[in-house]
Amino acid sequence: MAVGIFDSGLGGLTVLDAVAKRLPDVPLVYMGDSAHAPYGVRTPDDIYNLTTSATQRLFDEGCDLVILACNTASAAALRRMQESWVPQGKRVLGVFVPMIEALTERQWGDNSPPREVAAKHVALFATPATVASRAFQRELAFRAVGVDVEAQACGGVVDAIEDGDMILADALVRSHVDALMRKMPQPDAAILGCTHYPLMETEFQAALGPDVKVFSQANLVAESLADYLARRPEMVGPGQVSTFLTTGDPDKVSSRATQFLRRQITFTAA
Ligand code: DGL
Protein backbone atom coordinates (compact mmCIF):
# COMPACT_ATOMS: atom_id res chain seq x y z
CA MET A 1 0.00 0.00 0.00
CA ALA A 2 1.57 3.27 -1.03
CA VAL A 3 0.44 6.48 -2.63
CA GLY A 4 2.95 8.45 -4.69
CA ILE A 5 3.44 12.16 -4.21
CA PHE A 6 5.42 14.03 -6.83
CA ASP A 7 6.86 17.53 -7.03
CA SER A 8 9.60 19.21 -9.01
CA GLY A 9 11.45 19.60 -5.71
CA LEU A 10 10.69 20.30 -2.07
CA GLY A 11 7.34 22.09 -2.35
CA GLY A 12 5.26 18.90 -2.48
CA LEU A 13 6.46 18.15 1.04
CA THR A 14 3.83 20.65 2.21
CA VAL A 15 1.22 18.32 0.69
CA LEU A 16 2.97 15.17 1.94
CA ASP A 17 3.00 16.53 5.49
CA ALA A 18 -0.74 17.28 5.44
CA VAL A 19 -1.52 13.87 3.87
CA ALA A 20 0.67 12.06 6.44
CA LYS A 21 -1.26 13.76 9.25
CA ARG A 22 -4.69 13.11 7.69
CA LEU A 23 -3.94 9.51 6.60
CA PRO A 24 -1.26 8.28 9.04
CA ASP A 25 -1.67 4.61 8.01
CA VAL A 26 -1.11 5.13 4.29
CA PRO A 27 2.54 4.69 3.25
CA LEU A 28 3.67 7.53 0.99
CA VAL A 29 6.44 7.51 -1.59
CA TYR A 30 7.68 11.03 -2.25
CA MET A 31 9.55 11.86 -5.43
CA GLY A 32 11.21 15.27 -5.78
CA ASP A 33 12.88 16.09 -9.09
CA SER A 34 15.26 18.63 -7.56
CA ALA A 35 17.87 18.03 -10.28
CA HIS A 36 15.46 19.63 -12.76
CA ALA A 37 13.73 22.23 -10.54
CA PRO A 38 12.37 24.76 -11.14
CA TYR A 39 9.82 23.48 -13.65
CA GLY A 40 8.08 26.85 -13.73
CA VAL A 41 10.43 28.31 -16.32
CA ARG A 42 10.34 25.25 -18.63
CA THR A 43 8.26 24.61 -21.76
CA PRO A 44 5.08 22.48 -21.55
CA ASP A 45 6.82 19.64 -23.48
CA ASP A 46 9.74 19.66 -21.09
CA ILE A 47 7.42 19.65 -18.06
CA TYR A 48 5.42 16.78 -19.60
CA ASN A 49 8.53 14.66 -20.24
CA LEU A 50 9.99 15.24 -16.77
CA THR A 51 6.64 14.64 -15.04
CA THR A 52 5.91 11.39 -16.88
CA SER A 53 9.35 9.99 -16.10
CA ALA A 54 9.06 10.86 -12.38
CA THR A 55 5.53 9.42 -12.28
CA GLN A 56 6.76 6.21 -13.93
CA ARG A 57 9.38 5.96 -11.18
CA LEU A 58 6.57 6.11 -8.60
CA PHE A 59 4.58 3.42 -10.46
CA ASP A 60 7.74 1.27 -10.40
CA GLU A 61 7.87 1.79 -6.61
CA GLY A 62 4.43 0.10 -6.25
CA CYS A 63 2.17 3.16 -6.37
CA ASP A 64 -1.10 2.82 -8.30
CA LEU A 65 -2.15 6.37 -7.47
CA VAL A 66 0.14 9.37 -7.90
CA ILE A 67 -0.67 12.89 -6.76
CA LEU A 68 1.03 15.61 -8.77
CA ALA A 69 1.72 17.87 -5.77
CA CYS A 70 2.99 20.44 -8.24
CA ASN A 71 0.73 23.03 -9.82
CA THR A 72 3.10 23.53 -12.71
CA ALA A 73 2.92 19.83 -13.65
CA SER A 74 -0.83 19.77 -12.95
CA ALA A 75 -1.31 22.80 -15.21
CA ALA A 76 1.06 21.92 -18.02
CA ALA A 77 1.11 18.10 -18.16
CA LEU A 78 -1.76 16.43 -16.31
CA ARG A 79 -4.46 16.62 -18.94
CA ARG A 80 -2.12 15.26 -21.65
CA MET A 81 -0.98 12.48 -19.29
CA GLN A 82 -4.56 11.46 -18.48
CA GLU A 83 -5.58 11.53 -22.13
CA SER A 84 -2.71 9.57 -23.63
CA TRP A 85 -0.17 8.22 -21.16
CA VAL A 86 -1.51 6.91 -17.82
CA PRO A 87 -1.53 3.06 -18.01
CA GLN A 88 -4.63 0.98 -17.30
CA GLY A 89 -5.23 0.53 -13.55
CA LYS A 90 -3.16 3.58 -12.57
CA ARG A 91 -4.43 7.04 -11.63
CA VAL A 92 -2.74 10.43 -11.62
CA LEU A 93 -4.48 13.33 -9.88
CA GLY A 94 -3.53 17.00 -9.65
CA VAL A 95 -3.81 19.65 -6.95
CA PHE A 96 -5.84 22.35 -8.70
CA VAL A 97 -9.36 21.08 -8.34
CA PRO A 98 -9.56 20.76 -4.51
CA MET A 99 -8.43 24.37 -4.16
CA ILE A 100 -10.88 25.67 -6.74
CA GLU A 101 -13.68 23.69 -5.09
CA ALA A 102 -12.81 25.37 -1.76
CA LEU A 103 -12.74 28.81 -3.36
CA THR A 104 -16.07 28.20 -5.09
CA GLU A 105 -17.66 26.62 -1.99
CA ARG A 106 -18.35 23.30 -3.72
CA GLN A 107 -18.41 19.74 -2.47
CA TRP A 108 -16.41 17.09 -4.31
CA GLY A 109 -18.09 16.00 -7.53
CA ASP A 110 -20.61 18.87 -7.60
CA ASN A 111 -20.97 19.28 -11.36
CA SER A 112 -23.78 21.82 -11.30
CA PRO A 113 -23.46 24.83 -13.65
CA PRO A 114 -21.12 27.71 -12.73
CA ARG A 115 -22.61 30.16 -10.23
CA GLU A 116 -21.80 33.36 -8.34
CA VAL A 117 -19.52 32.89 -5.32
CA ALA A 118 -18.39 35.11 -2.44
CA ALA A 119 -14.90 35.80 -3.80
CA LYS A 120 -15.05 38.44 -6.54
CA HIS A 121 -11.43 39.57 -6.81
CA VAL A 122 -8.93 36.74 -6.62
CA ALA A 123 -5.14 37.07 -6.66
CA LEU A 124 -3.32 34.04 -8.03
CA PHE A 125 0.35 33.56 -7.18
CA ALA A 126 2.01 30.83 -9.22
CA THR A 127 5.01 29.95 -11.36
CA PRO A 128 5.42 31.50 -14.82
CA ALA A 129 4.42 28.21 -16.54
CA THR A 130 1.26 27.84 -14.42
CA VAL A 131 0.24 31.44 -15.10
CA ALA A 132 0.93 31.04 -18.84
CA SER A 133 -1.18 27.85 -19.01
CA ARG A 134 -4.31 29.68 -17.76
CA ALA A 135 -5.37 26.31 -16.32
CA PHE A 136 -6.57 27.95 -13.10
CA GLN A 137 -8.88 30.35 -14.94
CA ARG A 138 -10.16 27.46 -17.10
CA GLU A 139 -11.02 25.25 -14.10
CA LEU A 140 -12.53 28.20 -12.26
CA ALA A 141 -14.79 29.08 -15.22
CA PHE A 142 -16.36 25.59 -15.02
CA ARG A 143 -17.51 26.38 -11.47
CA ALA A 144 -17.96 30.13 -10.95
CA VAL A 145 -19.09 33.23 -12.78
CA GLY A 146 -18.17 36.86 -12.17
CA VAL A 147 -14.77 36.23 -10.57
CA ASP A 148 -12.00 38.58 -11.58
CA VAL A 149 -8.62 36.80 -11.44
CA GLU A 150 -5.30 38.66 -11.46
CA ALA A 151 -2.32 36.34 -11.82
CA GLN A 152 1.21 37.09 -10.70
CA ALA A 153 4.04 34.94 -12.06
CA CYS A 154 6.41 34.70 -9.10
CA GLY A 155 9.77 34.26 -10.80
CA GLY A 156 12.64 33.25 -8.52
CA VAL A 157 10.70 32.14 -5.44
CA VAL A 158 11.00 28.39 -6.10
CA ASP A 159 14.76 28.68 -6.82
CA ALA A 160 15.31 30.62 -3.59
CA ILE A 161 13.40 28.02 -1.55
CA GLU A 162 15.22 25.11 -3.22
CA ASP A 163 18.51 26.88 -2.40
CA GLY A 164 17.40 27.41 1.21
CA ASP A 165 17.78 31.20 0.78
CA MET A 166 14.71 32.23 2.77
CA ILE A 167 15.80 35.89 2.98
CA LEU A 168 15.73 36.14 -0.80
CA ALA A 169 12.45 34.19 -0.93
CA ASP A 170 10.92 36.67 1.54
CA ALA A 171 12.09 39.69 -0.47
CA LEU A 172 10.73 38.17 -3.69
CA VAL A 173 7.36 37.38 -2.08
CA ARG A 174 7.03 41.02 -0.97
CA SER A 175 7.90 42.33 -4.39
CA HIS A 176 5.48 39.95 -6.17
CA VAL A 177 2.67 40.87 -3.75
CA ASP A 178 3.41 44.58 -4.40
CA ALA A 179 3.27 44.00 -8.14
CA LEU A 180 -0.03 42.13 -7.83
CA MET A 181 -1.57 44.82 -5.64
CA ARG A 182 -0.67 47.51 -8.15
CA LYS A 183 -2.88 45.59 -10.63
CA MET A 184 -5.59 44.57 -8.09
CA PRO A 185 -5.47 46.85 -5.02
CA GLN A 186 -8.09 44.97 -2.96
CA PRO A 187 -8.25 41.23 -3.59
CA ASP A 188 -10.68 39.35 -1.31
CA ALA A 189 -8.84 36.07 -1.69
CA ALA A 190 -5.34 34.97 -2.63
CA ILE A 191 -4.45 31.56 -4.00
CA LEU A 192 -1.00 30.16 -3.30
CA GLY A 193 -0.90 28.26 -6.58
CA CYS A 194 2.47 26.59 -6.12
CA THR A 195 3.13 23.95 -3.48
CA HIS A 196 6.40 25.64 -2.51
CA TYR A 197 4.57 28.79 -1.40
CA PRO A 198 2.96 27.44 1.81
CA LEU A 199 6.53 27.42 3.13
CA MET A 200 6.24 31.24 2.82
CA GLU A 201 2.57 31.52 3.85
CA THR A 202 3.27 33.84 6.80
CA GLU A 203 5.19 36.16 4.49
CA PHE A 204 2.41 36.15 1.87
CA GLN A 205 -0.24 36.87 4.52
CA ALA A 206 1.87 39.67 6.06
CA ALA A 207 2.42 41.33 2.69
CA LEU A 208 -1.25 40.96 1.66
CA GLY A 209 -2.64 42.19 4.97
CA PRO A 210 -5.18 40.59 7.32
CA ASP A 211 -8.25 41.24 5.16
CA VAL A 212 -7.18 38.89 2.36
CA LYS A 213 -8.12 35.24 2.83
CA VAL A 214 -5.17 33.10 1.77
CA PHE A 215 -5.99 29.66 0.29
CA SER A 216 -3.17 27.18 0.58
CA GLN A 217 -3.41 23.71 -0.88
CA ALA A 218 -1.94 21.19 1.51
CA ASN A 219 -4.92 20.54 3.80
CA LEU A 220 -7.42 20.82 0.96
CA VAL A 221 -5.55 18.18 -1.06
CA ALA A 222 -5.20 15.89 1.98
CA GLU A 223 -8.95 16.10 2.66
CA SER A 224 -9.81 15.44 -0.95
CA LEU A 225 -7.41 12.46 -1.08
CA ALA A 226 -9.00 11.00 2.09
CA ASP A 227 -12.38 11.33 0.42
CA TYR A 228 -11.10 9.71 -2.81
CA LEU A 229 -9.51 6.76 -0.98
CA ALA A 230 -12.67 6.17 1.06
CA ARG A 231 -14.46 5.65 -2.27
CA ARG A 232 -11.58 3.87 -4.07
CA PRO A 233 -9.63 2.02 -1.32
CA GLU A 234 -8.04 -0.30 -3.90
CA MET A 235 -6.10 2.67 -5.31
CA VAL A 236 -3.79 2.68 -2.28
CA GLY A 237 -1.75 0.14 -4.26
CA PRO A 238 0.61 -2.71 -3.31
CA GLY A 239 3.66 -0.74 -2.02
CA GLN A 240 4.35 -1.15 1.71
CA VAL A 241 6.87 1.43 2.87
CA SER A 242 7.18 5.21 2.99
CA THR A 243 10.25 6.54 1.22
CA PHE A 244 11.65 9.80 -0.06
CA LEU A 245 13.34 9.81 -3.46
CA THR A 246 15.22 12.65 -5.09
CA THR A 247 17.04 13.23 -8.35
CA GLY A 248 19.11 15.85 -6.51
CA ASP A 249 21.86 15.49 -3.92
CA PRO A 250 20.23 13.33 -1.17
CA ASP A 251 22.24 14.89 1.69
CA LYS A 252 21.45 18.45 0.68
CA VAL A 253 17.79 17.69 -0.03
CA SER A 254 17.40 15.75 3.26
CA SER A 255 18.78 18.64 5.28
CA ARG A 256 16.44 21.21 3.63
CA ALA A 257 13.45 18.87 4.01
CA THR A 258 14.26 18.29 7.68
CA GLN A 259 14.47 22.07 8.19
CA PHE A 260 11.11 22.68 6.42
CA LEU A 261 9.11 19.89 8.06
CA ARG A 262 10.88 20.14 11.44
CA ARG A 263 11.32 16.37 11.61
CA GLN A 264 14.01 14.07 10.28
CA ILE A 265 13.47 13.35 6.58
CA THR A 266 15.96 11.14 4.76
CA PHE A 267 16.01 11.10 0.99
CA THR A 268 17.70 8.47 -1.16
CA ALA A 269 18.77 8.78 -4.77
CA ALA A 270 15.94 8.08 -7.24
N1 DGL B 1 5.92 23.19 -6.45
C1 DGL B 1 5.81 23.48 -7.87
C2 DGL B 1 4.41 24.02 -8.16
O1 DGL B 1 3.50 23.75 -7.38
C3 DGL B 1 6.97 24.34 -8.25
C4 DGL B 1 7.23 24.34 -9.71
C5 DGL B 1 8.63 24.71 -10.09
O2 DGL B 1 9.51 23.85 -9.95
O3 DGL B 1 8.81 25.80 -10.61
O4 DGL B 1 4.16 24.68 -9.14
Coordinates of C-alpha atoms and ligand atoms in Angstrom, one line a residue:
M1 CA 0.0 0.0 0.0
A2 CA 1.6 3.3 -1.0
V3 CA 0.4 6.5 -2.6
G4 CA 2.9 8.5 -4.7
I5 CA 3.4 12.2 -4.2
F6 CA 5.4 14.0 -6.8
D7 CA 6.9 17.5 -7.0
S8 CA 9.6 19.2 -9.0
G9 CA 11.5 19.6 -5.7
L10 CA 10.7 20.3 -2.1
G11 CA 7.3 22.1 -2.3
G12 CA 5.3 18.9 -2.5
L13 CA 6.5 18.2 1.0
T14 CA 3.8 20.6 2.2
V15 CA 1.2 18.3 0.7
L16 CA 3.0 15.2 1.9
D17 CA 3.0 16.5 5.5
A18 CA -0.7 17.3 5.4
V19 CA -1.5 13.9 3.9
A20 CA 0.7 12.1 6.4
K21 CA -1.3 13.8 9.2
R22 CA -4.7 13.1 7.7
L23 CA -3.9 9.5 6.6
P24 CA -1.3 8.3 9.0
D25 CA -1.7 4.6 8.0
V26 CA -1.1 5.1 4.3
P27 CA 2.5 4.7 3.2
L28 CA 3.7 7.5 1.0
V29 CA 6.4 7.5 -1.6
Y30 CA 7.7 11.0 -2.3
M31 CA 9.5 11.9 -5.4
G32 CA 11.2 15.3 -5.8
D33 CA 12.9 16.1 -9.1
S34 CA 15.3 18.6 -7.6
A35 CA 17.9 18.0 -10.3
H36 CA 15.5 19.6 -12.8
A37 CA 13.7 22.2 -10.5
P38 CA 12.4 24.8 -11.1
Y39 CA 9.8 23.5 -13.7
G40 CA 8.1 26.8 -13.7
V41 CA 10.4 28.3 -16.3
R42 CA 10.3 25.2 -18.6
T43 CA 8.3 24.6 -21.8
P44 CA 5.1 22.5 -21.5
D45 CA 6.8 19.6 -23.5
D46 CA 9.7 19.7 -21.1
I47 CA 7.4 19.6 -18.1
Y48 CA 5.4 16.8 -19.6
N49 CA 8.5 14.7 -20.2
L50 CA 10.0 15.2 -16.8
T51 CA 6.6 14.6 -15.0
T52 CA 5.9 11.4 -16.9
S53 CA 9.3 10.0 -16.1
A54 CA 9.1 10.9 -12.4
T55 CA 5.5 9.4 -12.3
Q56 CA 6.8 6.2 -13.9
R57 CA 9.4 6.0 -11.2
L58 CA 6.6 6.1 -8.6
F59 CA 4.6 3.4 -10.5
D60 CA 7.7 1.3 -10.4
E61 CA 7.9 1.8 -6.6
G62 CA 4.4 0.1 -6.2
C63 CA 2.2 3.2 -6.4
D64 CA -1.1 2.8 -8.3
L65 CA -2.2 6.4 -7.5
V66 CA 0.1 9.4 -7.9
I67 CA -0.7 12.9 -6.8
L68 CA 1.0 15.6 -8.8
A69 CA 1.7 17.9 -5.8
C70 CA 3.0 20.4 -8.2
N71 CA 0.7 23.0 -9.8
T72 CA 3.1 23.5 -12.7
A73 CA 2.9 19.8 -13.7
S74 CA -0.8 19.8 -13.0
A75 CA -1.3 22.8 -15.2
A76 CA 1.1 21.9 -18.0
A77 CA 1.1 18.1 -18.2
L78 CA -1.8 16.4 -16.3
R79 CA -4.5 16.6 -18.9
R80 CA -2.1 15.3 -21.6
M81 CA -1.0 12.5 -19.3
Q82 CA -4.6 11.5 -18.5
E83 CA -5.6 11.5 -22.1
S84 CA -2.7 9.6 -23.6
W85 CA -0.2 8.2 -21.2
V86 CA -1.5 6.9 -17.8
P87 CA -1.5 3.1 -18.0
Q88 CA -4.6 1.0 -17.3
G89 CA -5.2 0.5 -13.6
K90 CA -3.2 3.6 -12.6
R91 CA -4.4 7.0 -11.6
V92 CA -2.7 10.4 -11.6
L93 CA -4.5 13.3 -9.9
G94 CA -3.5 17.0 -9.6
V95 CA -3.8 19.6 -6.9
F96 CA -5.8 22.4 -8.7
V97 CA -9.4 21.1 -8.3
P98 CA -9.6 20.8 -4.5
M99 CA -8.4 24.4 -4.2
I100 CA -10.9 25.7 -6.7
E101 CA -13.7 23.7 -5.1
A102 CA -12.8 25.4 -1.8
L103 CA -12.7 28.8 -3.4
T104 CA -16.1 28.2 -5.1
E105 CA -17.7 26.6 -2.0
R106 CA -18.4 23.3 -3.7
Q107 CA -18.4 19.7 -2.5
W108 CA -16.4 17.1 -4.3
G109 CA -18.1 16.0 -7.5
D110 CA -20.6 18.9 -7.6
N111 CA -21.0 19.3 -11.4
S112 CA -23.8 21.8 -11.3
P113 CA -23.5 24.8 -13.6
P114 CA -21.1 27.7 -12.7
R115 CA -22.6 30.2 -10.2
E116 CA -21.8 33.4 -8.3
V117 CA -19.5 32.9 -5.3
A118 CA -18.4 35.1 -2.4
A119 CA -14.9 35.8 -3.8
K120 CA -15.1 38.4 -6.5
H121 CA -11.4 39.6 -6.8
V122 CA -8.9 36.7 -6.6
A123 CA -5.1 37.1 -6.7
L124 CA -3.3 34.0 -8.0
F125 CA 0.4 33.6 -7.2
A126 CA 2.0 30.8 -9.2
T127 CA 5.0 29.9 -11.4
P128 CA 5.4 31.5 -14.8
A129 CA 4.4 28.2 -16.5
T130 CA 1.3 27.8 -14.4
V131 CA 0.2 31.4 -15.1
A132 CA 0.9 31.0 -18.8
S133 CA -1.2 27.9 -19.0
R134 CA -4.3 29.7 -17.8
A135 CA -5.4 26.3 -16.3
F136 CA -6.6 27.9 -13.1
Q137 CA -8.9 30.3 -14.9
R138 CA -10.2 27.5 -17.1
E139 CA -11.0 25.2 -14.1
L140 CA -12.5 28.2 -12.3
A141 CA -14.8 29.1 -15.2
F142 CA -16.4 25.6 -15.0
R143 CA -17.5 26.4 -11.5
A144 CA -18.0 30.1 -10.9
V145 CA -19.1 33.2 -12.8
G146 CA -18.2 36.9 -12.2
V147 CA -14.8 36.2 -10.6
D148 CA -12.0 38.6 -11.6
V149 CA -8.6 36.8 -11.4
E150 CA -5.3 38.7 -11.5
A151 CA -2.3 36.3 -11.8
Q152 CA 1.2 37.1 -10.7
A153 CA 4.0 34.9 -12.1
C154 CA 6.4 34.7 -9.1
G155 CA 9.8 34.3 -10.8
G156 CA 12.6 33.2 -8.5
V157 CA 10.7 32.1 -5.4
V158 CA 11.0 28.4 -6.1
D159 CA 14.8 28.7 -6.8
A160 CA 15.3 30.6 -3.6
I161 CA 13.4 28.0 -1.5
E162 CA 15.2 25.1 -3.2
D163 CA 18.5 26.9 -2.4
G164 CA 17.4 27.4 1.2
D165 CA 17.8 31.2 0.8
M166 CA 14.7 32.2 2.8
I167 CA 15.8 35.9 3.0
L168 CA 15.7 36.1 -0.8
A169 CA 12.5 34.2 -0.9
D170 CA 10.9 36.7 1.5
A171 CA 12.1 39.7 -0.5
L172 CA 10.7 38.2 -3.7
V173 CA 7.4 37.4 -2.1
R174 CA 7.0 41.0 -1.0
S175 CA 7.9 42.3 -4.4
H176 CA 5.5 39.9 -6.2
V177 CA 2.7 40.9 -3.8
D178 CA 3.4 44.6 -4.4
A179 CA 3.3 44.0 -8.1
L180 CA 0.0 42.1 -7.8
M181 CA -1.6 44.8 -5.6
R182 CA -0.7 47.5 -8.1
K183 CA -2.9 45.6 -10.6
M184 CA -5.6 44.6 -8.1
P185 CA -5.5 46.8 -5.0
Q186 CA -8.1 45.0 -3.0
P187 CA -8.2 41.2 -3.6
D188 CA -10.7 39.4 -1.3
A189 CA -8.8 36.1 -1.7
A190 CA -5.3 35.0 -2.6
I191 CA -4.5 31.6 -4.0
L192 CA -1.0 30.2 -3.3
G193 CA -0.9 28.3 -6.6
C194 CA 2.5 26.6 -6.1
T195 CA 3.1 24.0 -3.5
H196 CA 6.4 25.6 -2.5
Y197 CA 4.6 28.8 -1.4
P198 CA 3.0 27.4 1.8
L199 CA 6.5 27.4 3.1
M200 CA 6.2 31.2 2.8
E201 CA 2.6 31.5 3.9
T202 CA 3.3 33.8 6.8
E203 CA 5.2 36.2 4.5
F204 CA 2.4 36.2 1.9
Q205 CA -0.2 36.9 4.5
A206 CA 1.9 39.7 6.1
A207 CA 2.4 41.3 2.7
L208 CA -1.2 41.0 1.7
G209 CA -2.6 42.2 5.0
P210 CA -5.2 40.6 7.3
D211 CA -8.3 41.2 5.2
V212 CA -7.2 38.9 2.4
K213 CA -8.1 35.2 2.8
V214 CA -5.2 33.1 1.8
F215 CA -6.0 29.7 0.3
S216 CA -3.2 27.2 0.6
Q217 CA -3.4 23.7 -0.9
A218 CA -1.9 21.2 1.5
N219 CA -4.9 20.5 3.8
L220 CA -7.4 20.8 1.0
V221 CA -5.5 18.2 -1.1
A222 CA -5.2 15.9 2.0
E223 CA -8.9 16.1 2.7
S224 CA -9.8 15.4 -0.9
L225 CA -7.4 12.5 -1.1
A226 CA -9.0 11.0 2.1
D227 CA -12.4 11.3 0.4
Y228 CA -11.1 9.7 -2.8
L229 CA -9.5 6.8 -1.0
A230 CA -12.7 6.2 1.1
R231 CA -14.5 5.7 -2.3
R232 CA -11.6 3.9 -4.1
P233 CA -9.6 2.0 -1.3
E234 CA -8.0 -0.3 -3.9
M235 CA -6.1 2.7 -5.3
V236 CA -3.8 2.7 -2.3
G237 CA -1.7 0.1 -4.3
P238 CA 0.6 -2.7 -3.3
G239 CA 3.7 -0.7 -2.0
Q240 CA 4.3 -1.1 1.7
V241 CA 6.9 1.4 2.9
S242 CA 7.2 5.2 3.0
T243 CA 10.2 6.5 1.2
F244 CA 11.6 9.8 -0.1
L245 CA 13.3 9.8 -3.5
T246 CA 15.2 12.7 -5.1
T247 CA 17.0 13.2 -8.4
G248 CA 19.1 15.9 -6.5
D249 CA 21.9 15.5 -3.9
P250 CA 20.2 13.3 -1.2
D251 CA 22.2 14.9 1.7
K252 CA 21.4 18.5 0.7
V253 CA 17.8 17.7 0.0
S254 CA 17.4 15.8 3.3
S255 CA 18.8 18.6 5.3
R256 CA 16.4 21.2 3.6
A257 CA 13.4 18.9 4.0
T258 CA 14.3 18.3 7.7
Q259 CA 14.5 22.1 8.2
F260 CA 11.1 22.7 6.4
L261 CA 9.1 19.9 8.1
R262 CA 10.9 20.1 11.4
R263 CA 11.3 16.4 11.6
Q264 CA 14.0 14.1 10.3
I265 CA 13.5 13.3 6.6
T266 CA 16.0 11.1 4.8
F267 CA 16.0 11.1 1.0
T268 CA 17.7 8.5 -1.2
A269 CA 18.8 8.8 -4.8
A270 CA 15.9 8.1 -7.2
Ligands
DGL1 N1 5.9 23.2 -6.5 C1 5.8 23.5 -7.9 C2 4.4 24.0 -8.2 O1 3.5 23.8 -7.4 C3 7.0 24.3 -8.3 C4 7.2 24.3 -9.7 C5 8.6 24.7 -10.1 O2 9.5 23.8 -10.0 O3 8.8 25.8 -10.6 O4 4.2 24.7 -9.1

